[in-house]
Coordinates of C-alpha atoms in Angstrom, one line a residue:
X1 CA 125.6 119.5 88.8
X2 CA 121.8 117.8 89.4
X3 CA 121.9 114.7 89.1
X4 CA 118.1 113.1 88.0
X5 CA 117.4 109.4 88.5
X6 CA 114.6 107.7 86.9
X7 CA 112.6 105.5 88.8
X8 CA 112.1 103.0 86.2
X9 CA 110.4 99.1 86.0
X10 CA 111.4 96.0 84.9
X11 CA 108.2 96.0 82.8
X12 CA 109.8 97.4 80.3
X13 CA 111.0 93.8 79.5
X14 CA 107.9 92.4 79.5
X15 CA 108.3 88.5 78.8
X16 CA 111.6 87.8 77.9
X17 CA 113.4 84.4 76.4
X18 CA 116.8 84.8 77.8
X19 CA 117.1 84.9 82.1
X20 CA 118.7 86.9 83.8
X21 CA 117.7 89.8 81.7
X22 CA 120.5 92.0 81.0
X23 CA 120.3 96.1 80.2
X24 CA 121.2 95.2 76.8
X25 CA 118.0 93.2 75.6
X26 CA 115.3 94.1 73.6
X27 CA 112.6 95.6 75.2
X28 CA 109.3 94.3 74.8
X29 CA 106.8 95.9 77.4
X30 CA 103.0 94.0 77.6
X31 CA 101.4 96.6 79.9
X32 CA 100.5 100.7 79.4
X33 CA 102.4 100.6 82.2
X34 CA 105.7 99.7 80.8
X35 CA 105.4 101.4 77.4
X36 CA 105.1 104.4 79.9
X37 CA 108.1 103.4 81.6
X38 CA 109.9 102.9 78.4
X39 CA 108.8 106.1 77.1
X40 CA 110.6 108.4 80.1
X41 CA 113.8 106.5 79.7
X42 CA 113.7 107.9 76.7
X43 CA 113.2 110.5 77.8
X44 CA 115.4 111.3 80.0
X45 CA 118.1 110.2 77.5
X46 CA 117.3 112.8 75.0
X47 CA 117.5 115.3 77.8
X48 CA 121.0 113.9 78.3
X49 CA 122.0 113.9 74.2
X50 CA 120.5 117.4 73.7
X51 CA 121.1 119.1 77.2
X52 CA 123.9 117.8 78.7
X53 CA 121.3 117.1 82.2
X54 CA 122.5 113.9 83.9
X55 CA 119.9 111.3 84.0
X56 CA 120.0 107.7 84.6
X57 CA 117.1 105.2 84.9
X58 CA 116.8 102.6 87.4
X59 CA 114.8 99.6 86.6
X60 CA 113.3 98.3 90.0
X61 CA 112.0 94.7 89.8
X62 CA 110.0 93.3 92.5
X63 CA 109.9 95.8 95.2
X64 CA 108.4 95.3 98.5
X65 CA 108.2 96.1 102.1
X66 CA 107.3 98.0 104.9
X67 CA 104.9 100.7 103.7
X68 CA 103.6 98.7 101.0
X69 CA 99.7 98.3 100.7
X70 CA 99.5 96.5 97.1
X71 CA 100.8 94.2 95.4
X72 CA 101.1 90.3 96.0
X73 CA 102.0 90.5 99.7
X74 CA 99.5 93.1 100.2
X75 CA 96.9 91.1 98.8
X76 CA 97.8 87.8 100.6
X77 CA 97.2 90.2 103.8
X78 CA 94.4 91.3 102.9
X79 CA 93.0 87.4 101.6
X80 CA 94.0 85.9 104.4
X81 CA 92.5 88.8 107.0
X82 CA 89.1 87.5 105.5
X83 CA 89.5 84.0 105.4
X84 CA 91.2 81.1 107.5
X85 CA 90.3 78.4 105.4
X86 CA 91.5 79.6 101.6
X87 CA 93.5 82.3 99.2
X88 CA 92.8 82.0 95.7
X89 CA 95.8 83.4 93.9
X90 CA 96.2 84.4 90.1
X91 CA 98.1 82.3 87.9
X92 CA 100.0 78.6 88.4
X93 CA 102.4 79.8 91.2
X94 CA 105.0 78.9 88.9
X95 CA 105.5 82.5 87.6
X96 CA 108.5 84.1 89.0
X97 CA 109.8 87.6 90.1
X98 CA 113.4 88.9 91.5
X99 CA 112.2 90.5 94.8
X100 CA 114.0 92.9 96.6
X101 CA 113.9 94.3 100.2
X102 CA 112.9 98.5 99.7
X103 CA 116.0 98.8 102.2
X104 CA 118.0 97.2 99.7
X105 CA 116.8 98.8 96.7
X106 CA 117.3 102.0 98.9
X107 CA 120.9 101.2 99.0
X108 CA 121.1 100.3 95.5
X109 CA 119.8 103.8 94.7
X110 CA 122.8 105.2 96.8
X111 CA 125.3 103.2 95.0
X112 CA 123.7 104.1 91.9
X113 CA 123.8 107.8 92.9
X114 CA 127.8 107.5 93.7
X115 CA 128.9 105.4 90.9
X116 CA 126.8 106.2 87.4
X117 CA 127.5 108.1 84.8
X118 CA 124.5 109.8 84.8
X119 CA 124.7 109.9 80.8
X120 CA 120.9 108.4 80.1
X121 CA 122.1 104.7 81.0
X122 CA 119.7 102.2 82.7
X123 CA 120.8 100.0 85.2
X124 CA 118.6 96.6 87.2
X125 CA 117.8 97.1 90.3
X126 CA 116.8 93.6 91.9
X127 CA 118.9 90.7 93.7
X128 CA 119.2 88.6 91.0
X129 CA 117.6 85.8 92.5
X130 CA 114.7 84.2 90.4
X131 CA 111.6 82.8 93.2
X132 CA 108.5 81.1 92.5
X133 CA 105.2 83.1 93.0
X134 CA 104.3 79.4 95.1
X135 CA 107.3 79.9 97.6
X136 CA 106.9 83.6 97.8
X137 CA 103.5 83.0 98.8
X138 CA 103.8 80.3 101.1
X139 CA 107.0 82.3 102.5
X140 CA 104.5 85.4 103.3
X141 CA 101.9 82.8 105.1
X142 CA 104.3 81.1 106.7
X143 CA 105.3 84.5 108.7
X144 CA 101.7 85.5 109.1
X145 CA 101.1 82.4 111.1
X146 CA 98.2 81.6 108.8
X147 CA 97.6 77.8 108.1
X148 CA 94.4 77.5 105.5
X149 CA 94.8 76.3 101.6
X150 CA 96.2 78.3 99.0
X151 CA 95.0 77.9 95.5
X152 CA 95.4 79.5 92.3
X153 CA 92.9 80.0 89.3
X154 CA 95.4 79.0 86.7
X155 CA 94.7 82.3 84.7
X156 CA 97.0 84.8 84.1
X157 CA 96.0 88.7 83.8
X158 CA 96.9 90.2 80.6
X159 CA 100.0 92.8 81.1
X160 CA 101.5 90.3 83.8
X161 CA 105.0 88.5 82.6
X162 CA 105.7 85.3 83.2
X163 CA 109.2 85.0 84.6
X164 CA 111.6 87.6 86.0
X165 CA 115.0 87.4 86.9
X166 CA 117.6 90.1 86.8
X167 CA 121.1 90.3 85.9
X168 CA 122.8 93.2 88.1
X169 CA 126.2 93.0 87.1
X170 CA 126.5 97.0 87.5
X171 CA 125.3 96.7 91.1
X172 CA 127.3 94.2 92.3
X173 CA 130.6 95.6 90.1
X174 CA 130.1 98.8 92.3
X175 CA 130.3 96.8 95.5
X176 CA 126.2 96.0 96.1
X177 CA 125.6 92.9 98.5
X178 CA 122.4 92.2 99.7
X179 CA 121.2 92.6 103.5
X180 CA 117.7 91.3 103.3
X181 CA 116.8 87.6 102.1
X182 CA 113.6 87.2 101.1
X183 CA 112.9 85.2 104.7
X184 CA 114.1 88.2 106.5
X185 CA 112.4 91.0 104.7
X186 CA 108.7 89.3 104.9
X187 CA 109.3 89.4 108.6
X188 CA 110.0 92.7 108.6
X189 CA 107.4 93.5 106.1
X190 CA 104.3 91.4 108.5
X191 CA 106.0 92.8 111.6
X192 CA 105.5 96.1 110.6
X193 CA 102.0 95.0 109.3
X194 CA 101.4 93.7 112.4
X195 CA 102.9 96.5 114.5
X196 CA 100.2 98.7 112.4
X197 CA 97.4 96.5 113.3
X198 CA 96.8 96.1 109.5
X199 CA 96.2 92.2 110.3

């Protein structure tokens, strides 16, 4: 009767054409990362095909929140502890990722957990909501109260995609809404970094 979730990433994608990115597409990872990620899905659906063991994978986008200590909002923390005037940020700003709230992809794990299969499928786990690196970022400082000059290097790191934005059909067919807006969850998120003197 287990039931074995996979706690995959949406780097399995990599850089796709076609936005939202649907379970069905090709994947195309960039990153050791999402080869690896790629790899135990497959995983887990042999053990499925051979075994009978109930596995699914969920592919988690852009997770953050409280507890987090890396990543982008991480780093602007950290940027922006050690500097009033400036950030320097890579890439354009005009990269994009589907963020959700790690009390909403909690929930989405729950629903997963109720309504799957569990017969090696993979499922997106995001908001479907595609935002700008630029408004994610100036979201973050807005909240942190911090009011220097943000700039970014115009390079982009090799094993980063360019634009995310998922389609989660599945989530919202099993009755998935989300609770925390982007706006809502970075408050939460610098409260709590705040509340652990982490600023």
């Amino acid at each position: 009767k287990c039931k074995f979730i996979n706690l995959s990433s949406a780097a399995v994608y990599g850089n796709q054409q076609q936005i939202p990115i649907n379970e069905k597409q090709e994947l195309n990872p960039v990153s050791p990362y999402g080869f690896h990620k790629k790899q135990a899905e497959e995983i887990c659906g042999y053990y499925y095909s051979l075994f009978g063991i109930r596995t699914c994978s969920i592919r988690i986008f852009s997770a953050y929140g409280e507890g987090l200590k890396k990543q982008l909002f991480w780093d602007l923390n950290v940027k922006s502890k050690k500097s009033k005037s400036i950030v320097t940020i890579h890439g354009t700003g005009n990269e994009s990722r589907d963020y959700i709230h790690i009390k909403d992809l909690v929930l989405q794990l729950e629903i997963g957990l109720i309504n799957a299969p569990f017969r090696g499928e993979k499922i997106n786990s995001a908001n479907g909501v595609e935002i700008k690196i630029s408004d994610a970022v100036r979201c973050f400082l807005k909240n942190k109260i911090w009011k220097g000059n943000i700039r970014y290097n115009n390079r982009t790191r090799k094993g980063d995609p360019i634009n995310w934005c998922a389609d989660i059909s599945k989530m919202k067919n099993w009755g998935y809404t989300q609770k925390y807006n982007l706006e809502n969850g970075i408050k939460n998120y610098v409260r709590w970094i705040k509340d652990q003197k982490l600023d």
